[in-house]
XYZ file of N, CA and C in Angstrom:
207
model
N 69.883 119.976 113.822
C 69.557 119.145 112.624
C 69.396 120.025 111.403
N 68.731 121.203 111.569
C 68.529 122.082 110.574
C 69.863 122.595 109.901
N 70.822 122.856 110.860
C 72.172 123.254 110.371
C 72.720 122.202 109.411
N 72.573 120.943 109.799
C 73.144 119.873 109.007
C 72.434 119.725 107.732
N 71.129 119.944 107.659
C 70.461 119.904 106.404
C 70.899 121.029 105.501
N 71.130 122.210 106.033
C 71.626 123.314 105.281
C 72.986 123.036 104.728
N 73.919 122.451 105.587
C 75.306 122.078 105.107
C 75.127 120.963 103.964
N 74.294 120.052 104.181
C 74.106 118.976 103.172
C 73.635 119.548 101.831
N 72.695 120.377 101.823
C 72.231 120.978 100.637
C 73.151 121.966 99.986
N 73.936 122.696 100.737
C 75.001 123.521 100.205
C 76.060 122.613 99.595
N 76.455 121.547 100.237
C 77.486 120.736 99.696
C 77.044 120.176 98.319
N 75.741 119.796 98.132
C 75.299 119.351 96.839
C 75.385 120.412 95.856
N 75.123 121.589 96.126
C 75.256 122.847 95.182
C 76.691 122.929 94.865
N 77.567 123.038 95.876
C 78.976 123.274 95.665
C 79.522 122.142 94.671
N 79.068 120.858 94.971
C 79.691 119.835 94.262
C 79.267 119.954 92.676
N 77.946 120.439 92.457
C 77.510 120.627 91.120
C 78.295 121.682 90.417
N 78.932 122.735 91.219
C 79.690 123.644 90.643
C 81.187 123.308 90.528
N 81.477 122.059 90.852
C 82.935 121.577 90.793
C 83.779 121.990 91.919
N 83.182 122.481 92.971
C 83.921 122.888 94.189
C 83.953 121.849 95.204
N 84.636 120.740 94.767
C 84.568 119.518 95.476
C 85.207 119.483 96.891
N 86.256 120.212 97.062
C 86.888 120.290 98.386
C 86.011 120.930 99.438
N 85.338 122.077 98.958
C 84.401 122.680 99.805
C 83.165 121.826 100.174
N 82.737 121.240 99.209
C 81.594 120.233 99.319
C 81.923 119.183 100.270
N 83.158 118.646 100.132
C 83.410 117.533 101.039
C 83.528 117.890 102.466
N 84.034 119.157 102.755
C 84.118 119.558 104.113
C 82.672 119.714 104.678
N 81.759 120.273 103.880
C 80.423 120.417 104.385
C 79.669 119.167 104.565
N 79.919 118.177 103.574
C 79.236 116.852 103.802
C 79.742 116.198 105.109
N 81.034 116.205 105.282
C 81.545 115.580 106.605
C 80.993 116.371 107.825
N 80.829 117.654 107.751
C 80.349 118.346 108.942
C 78.840 117.987 109.104
N 78.118 117.927 108.052
C 76.730 117.569 108.195
C 76.604 116.209 108.712
N 77.449 115.261 108.291
C 77.383 113.834 108.826
C 77.570 113.910 110.331
N 78.724 114.594 110.733
C 79.178 114.595 112.196
C 78.048 115.215 112.977
N 77.456 116.251 112.430
C 76.329 116.969 113.211
C 75.082 116.090 113.501
N 74.786 115.396 112.227
C 73.612 114.522 112.250
C 73.919 113.334 113.264
N 75.103 112.783 113.113
C 75.281 111.658 114.021
C 75.180 112.079 115.545
N 75.840 113.183 115.788
C 75.806 113.686 117.197
C 74.326 114.120 117.736
N 73.589 114.672 116.823
C 72.166 115.061 117.266
C 71.142 113.982 117.153
N 71.268 113.109 116.140
C 70.241 112.154 115.810
C 70.551 110.657 116.129
N 71.844 110.355 116.208
C 72.263 108.908 116.319
C 72.439 108.314 115.008
N 73.189 107.192 115.002
C 73.476 106.495 113.775
C 72.308 105.879 112.985
N 71.233 105.569 113.658
C 70.173 104.825 112.982
C 69.133 105.736 112.332
N 69.284 107.095 112.446
C 68.337 108.007 111.929
C 68.489 108.093 110.455
N 67.333 108.224 109.663
C 67.421 108.195 108.257
C 68.236 109.388 107.667
N 68.313 110.506 108.299
C 69.186 111.643 107.817
C 70.616 111.384 107.804
N 71.026 110.498 108.782
C 72.448 110.050 108.869
C 72.666 109.174 107.703
N 71.776 108.314 107.314
C 71.864 107.435 106.225
C 72.028 108.322 104.898
N 71.266 109.362 104.834
C 71.305 110.301 103.710
C 72.713 110.923 103.509
N 73.280 111.309 104.650
C 74.604 111.818 104.629
C 75.594 110.820 104.194
N 75.518 109.606 104.748
C 76.416 108.537 104.413
C 76.329 108.256 102.801
N 75.134 108.191 102.393
C 74.912 108.013 100.941
C 75.570 109.029 100.129
N 75.402 110.430 100.557
C 76.045 111.379 99.784
C 77.566 111.276 99.827
N 78.136 110.894 100.924
C 79.523 110.689 100.965
C 80.120 109.567 100.122
N 79.294 108.491 100.112
C 79.573 107.385 99.288
C 79.531 107.721 97.693
N 78.415 108.464 97.374
C 78.396 108.893 96.018
C 79.447 109.759 95.527
N 79.840 110.711 96.423
C 80.898 111.588 96.136
C 82.271 110.825 96.022
N 82.511 109.964 96.869
C 83.709 109.134 96.778
C 83.792 108.372 95.501
N 82.666 107.781 95.083
C 82.721 107.013 93.800
C 82.965 107.908 92.614
N 82.323 109.073 92.596
C 82.506 110.027 91.566
C 83.906 110.511 91.499
N 84.737 110.550 92.632
C 86.058 110.914 92.599
C 87.082 109.745 92.323
N 86.393 108.559 92.009
C 87.257 107.449 91.686
C 87.677 106.704 92.945
N 87.206 106.983 94.100
C 87.470 106.351 95.373
C 86.539 105.243 95.654
N 86.546 104.234 94.762
C 85.418 103.155 94.787
C 85.412 102.491 96.089
N 86.639 101.988 96.533
C 86.719 101.331 97.845
C 86.048 102.076 98.952
N 86.375 103.333 99.052
C 85.859 104.240 100.092
C 84.289 104.337 99.994
N 83.870 104.437 98.731
C 82.452 104.657 98.464
C 81.695 103.375 98.759
N 82.259 102.213 98.522
C 81.612 100.998 98.928
C 81.613 100.756 100.488
N 82.677 101.193 101.151
C 82.754 101.093 102.535
C 81.652 101.912 103.200
N 81.372 103.072 102.620
C 80.303 104.022 103.253
C 78.941 103.612 102.912
N 78.778 102.890 101.848
C 77.345 102.549 101.393
C 76.837 101.428 102.235
């Protein structure tokens, strides 16, 4: 779970620098790691899903963002 938290935090930083492709890879990896380690009902999985939804909306992928939220 610590690895996923680091990936999530780094993804946020990369996103703020405009490095969206790298950020997306790390967000997805964090989500997968959290799901595997913690299960879908854990709050940290929700945090990763919210980050994915926010990023999708910022990239104009509103349907995907709504699907993830």
